[in-house]
mmCIF file of C-alpha atoms in Angstrom:
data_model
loop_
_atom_site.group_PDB
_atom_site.id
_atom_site.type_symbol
_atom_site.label_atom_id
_atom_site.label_comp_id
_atom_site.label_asym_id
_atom_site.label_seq_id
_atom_site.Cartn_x
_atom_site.Cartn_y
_atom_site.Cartn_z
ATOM 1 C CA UNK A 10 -12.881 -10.888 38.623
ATOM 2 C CA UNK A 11 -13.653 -8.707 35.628
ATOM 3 C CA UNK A 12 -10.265 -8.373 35.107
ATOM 4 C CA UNK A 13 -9.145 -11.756 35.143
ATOM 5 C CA UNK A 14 -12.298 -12.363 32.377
ATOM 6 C CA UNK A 15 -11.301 -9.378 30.412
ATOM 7 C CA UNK A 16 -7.336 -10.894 29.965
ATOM 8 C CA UNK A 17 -8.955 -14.651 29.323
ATOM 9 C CA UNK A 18 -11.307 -13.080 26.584
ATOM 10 C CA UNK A 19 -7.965 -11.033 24.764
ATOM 11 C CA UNK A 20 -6.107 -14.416 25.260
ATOM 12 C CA UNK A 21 -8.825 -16.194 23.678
ATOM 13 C CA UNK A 22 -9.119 -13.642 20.511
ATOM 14 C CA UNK A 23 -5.512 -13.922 19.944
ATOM 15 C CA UNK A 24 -5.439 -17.549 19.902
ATOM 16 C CA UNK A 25 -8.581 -17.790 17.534
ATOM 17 C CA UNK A 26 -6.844 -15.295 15.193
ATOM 18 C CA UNK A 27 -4.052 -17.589 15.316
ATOM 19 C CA UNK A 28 -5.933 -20.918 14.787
ATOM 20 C CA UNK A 29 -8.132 -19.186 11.916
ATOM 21 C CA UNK A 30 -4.726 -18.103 10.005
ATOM 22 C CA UNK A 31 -3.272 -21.848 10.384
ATOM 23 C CA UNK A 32 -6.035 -23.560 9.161
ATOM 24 C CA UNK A 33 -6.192 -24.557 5.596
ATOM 25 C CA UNK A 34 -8.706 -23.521 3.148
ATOM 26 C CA UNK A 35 -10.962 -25.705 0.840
ATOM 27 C CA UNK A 36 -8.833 -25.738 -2.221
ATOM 28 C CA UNK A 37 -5.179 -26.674 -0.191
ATOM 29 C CA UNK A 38 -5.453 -30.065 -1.317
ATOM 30 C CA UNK A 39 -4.130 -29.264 -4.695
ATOM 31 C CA UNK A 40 -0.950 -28.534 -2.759
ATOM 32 C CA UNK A 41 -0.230 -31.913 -1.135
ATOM 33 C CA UNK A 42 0.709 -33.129 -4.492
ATOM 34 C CA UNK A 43 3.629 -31.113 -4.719
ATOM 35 C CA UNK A 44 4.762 -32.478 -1.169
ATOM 36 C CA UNK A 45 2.576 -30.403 1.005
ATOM 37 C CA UNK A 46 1.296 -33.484 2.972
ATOM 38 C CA UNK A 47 3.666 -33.172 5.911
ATOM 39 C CA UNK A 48 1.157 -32.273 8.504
ATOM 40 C CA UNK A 49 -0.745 -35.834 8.428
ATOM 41 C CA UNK A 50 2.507 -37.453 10.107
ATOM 42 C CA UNK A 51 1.661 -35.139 13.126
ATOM 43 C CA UNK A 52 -2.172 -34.536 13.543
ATOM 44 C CA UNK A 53 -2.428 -38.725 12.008
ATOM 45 C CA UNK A 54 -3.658 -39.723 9.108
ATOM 46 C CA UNK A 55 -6.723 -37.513 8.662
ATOM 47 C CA UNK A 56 -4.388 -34.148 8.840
ATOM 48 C CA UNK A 57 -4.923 -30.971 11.364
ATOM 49 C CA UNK A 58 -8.314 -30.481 9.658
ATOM 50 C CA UNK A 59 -10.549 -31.710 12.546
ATOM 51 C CA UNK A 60 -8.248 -31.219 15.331
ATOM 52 C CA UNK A 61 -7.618 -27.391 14.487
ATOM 53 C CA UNK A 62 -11.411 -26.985 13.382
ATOM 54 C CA UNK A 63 -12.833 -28.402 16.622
ATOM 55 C CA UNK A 64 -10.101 -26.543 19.071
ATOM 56 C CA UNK A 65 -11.033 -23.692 17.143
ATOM 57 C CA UNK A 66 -14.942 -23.989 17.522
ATOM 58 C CA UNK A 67 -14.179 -24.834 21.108
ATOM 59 C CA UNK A 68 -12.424 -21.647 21.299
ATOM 60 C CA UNK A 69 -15.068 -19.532 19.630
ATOM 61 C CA UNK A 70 -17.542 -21.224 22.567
ATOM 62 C CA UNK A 71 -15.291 -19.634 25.182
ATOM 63 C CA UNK A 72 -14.543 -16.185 23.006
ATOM 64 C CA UNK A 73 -18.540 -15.774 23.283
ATOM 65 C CA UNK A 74 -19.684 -16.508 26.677
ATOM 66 C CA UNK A 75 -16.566 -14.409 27.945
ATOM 67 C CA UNK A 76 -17.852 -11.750 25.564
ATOM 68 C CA UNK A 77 -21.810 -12.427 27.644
ATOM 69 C CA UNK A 78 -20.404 -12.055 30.943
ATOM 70 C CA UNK A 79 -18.533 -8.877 29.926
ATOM 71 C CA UNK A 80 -21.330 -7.515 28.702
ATOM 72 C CA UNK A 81 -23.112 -8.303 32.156
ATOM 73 C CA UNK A 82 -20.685 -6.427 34.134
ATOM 74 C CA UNK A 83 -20.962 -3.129 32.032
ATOM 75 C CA UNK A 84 -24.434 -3.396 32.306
ATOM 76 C CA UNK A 85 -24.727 -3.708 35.799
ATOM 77 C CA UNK A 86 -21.790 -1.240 36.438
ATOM 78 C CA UNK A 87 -23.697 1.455 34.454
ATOM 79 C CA UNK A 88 -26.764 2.167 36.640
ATOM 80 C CA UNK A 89 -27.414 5.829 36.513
ATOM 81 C CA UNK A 90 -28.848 7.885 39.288
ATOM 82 C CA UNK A 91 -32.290 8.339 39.947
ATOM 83 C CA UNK A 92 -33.306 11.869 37.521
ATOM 84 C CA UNK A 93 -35.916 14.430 39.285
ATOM 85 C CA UNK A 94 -36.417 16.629 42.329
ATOM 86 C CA UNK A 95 -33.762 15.923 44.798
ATOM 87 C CA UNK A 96 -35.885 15.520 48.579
ATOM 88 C CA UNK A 97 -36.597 18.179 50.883
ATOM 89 C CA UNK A 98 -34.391 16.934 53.585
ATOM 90 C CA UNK A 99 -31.581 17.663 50.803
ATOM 91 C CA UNK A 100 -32.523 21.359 49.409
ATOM 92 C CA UNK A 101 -33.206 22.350 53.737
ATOM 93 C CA UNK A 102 -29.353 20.859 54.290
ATOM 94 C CA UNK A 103 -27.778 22.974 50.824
ATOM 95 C CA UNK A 104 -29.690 26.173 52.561
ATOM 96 C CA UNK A 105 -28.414 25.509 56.052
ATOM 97 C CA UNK A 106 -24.789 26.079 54.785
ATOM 98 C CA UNK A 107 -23.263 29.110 56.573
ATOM 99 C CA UNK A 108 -22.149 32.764 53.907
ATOM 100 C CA UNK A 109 -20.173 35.024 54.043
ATOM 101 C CA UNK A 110 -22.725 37.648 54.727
ATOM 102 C CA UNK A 111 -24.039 35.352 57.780
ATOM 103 C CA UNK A 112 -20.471 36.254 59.926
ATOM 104 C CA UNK A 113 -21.503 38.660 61.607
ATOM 105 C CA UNK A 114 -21.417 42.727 61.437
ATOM 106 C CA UNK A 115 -17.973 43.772 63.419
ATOM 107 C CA UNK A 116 -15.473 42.412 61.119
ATOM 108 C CA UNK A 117 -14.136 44.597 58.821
ATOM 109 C CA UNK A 118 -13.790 43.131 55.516
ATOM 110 C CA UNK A 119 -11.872 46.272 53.490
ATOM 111 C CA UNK A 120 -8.967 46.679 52.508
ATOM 112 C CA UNK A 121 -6.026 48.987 53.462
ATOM 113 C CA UNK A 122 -5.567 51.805 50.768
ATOM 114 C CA UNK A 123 -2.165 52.291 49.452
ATOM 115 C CA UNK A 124 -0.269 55.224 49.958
ATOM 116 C CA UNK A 125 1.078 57.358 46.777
ATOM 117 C CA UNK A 126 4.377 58.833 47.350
ATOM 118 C CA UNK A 127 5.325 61.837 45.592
ATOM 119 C CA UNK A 128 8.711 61.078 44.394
#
């Protein structure tokens, strides 16, 4: 599921990067005069202003609750372990473990010596 919210919220940046670089800014009206008016014949009469501004706000609705729930996962992902002195039960178990030195006296732990030759 976090996946699947992680690839909807990079979907959703790249399309608001998108939207943001399409829209016009406040002083493209000067350019309509000089036959930039082309994009009133297909957002009507009003131009792409309010269609592009409200898909974009839309968008930017989306962009920050995916970015909320995100952040709910990592925080609930991240719980550290409890910090202090681990129980008793735990320390008797680590000093039950079997050594070396517990095997017993009759095995003979060295090791052969090497013969010099006198060549």
């Amino acid at each position: 599921m976090q996946v699947a919210i992680l690839m909807t919220h990079v979907a959703i940046a790249i399309a608001l990067v998108v939207l943001i670089l399409l829209q016009q800014g406040k002083g493209a009206e000067a350019g309509a005069a000089f036959g930039g008016g082309a994009s009133q014949t297909v957002f009507g009469s009003r131009g792409s202003g309010s269609f592009l501004a409200k898909f974009t706000g839309l968008l930017a609705v989306a962009f920050f609750a995916t970015s909320l729930t995100l952040a709910y996962f990592a925080s609930q992902a991240g719980e550290a372990p409890e910090a202090g002195i681990p129980d008793a039960e735990l320390i008797e178990q680590q000093n039950a473990v079997p050594t070396l030195d517990d095997a017993g006296g009759d095995v003979d732990n060295t090791a052969p010596a090497l013969e010099e030759s006198g060549d």
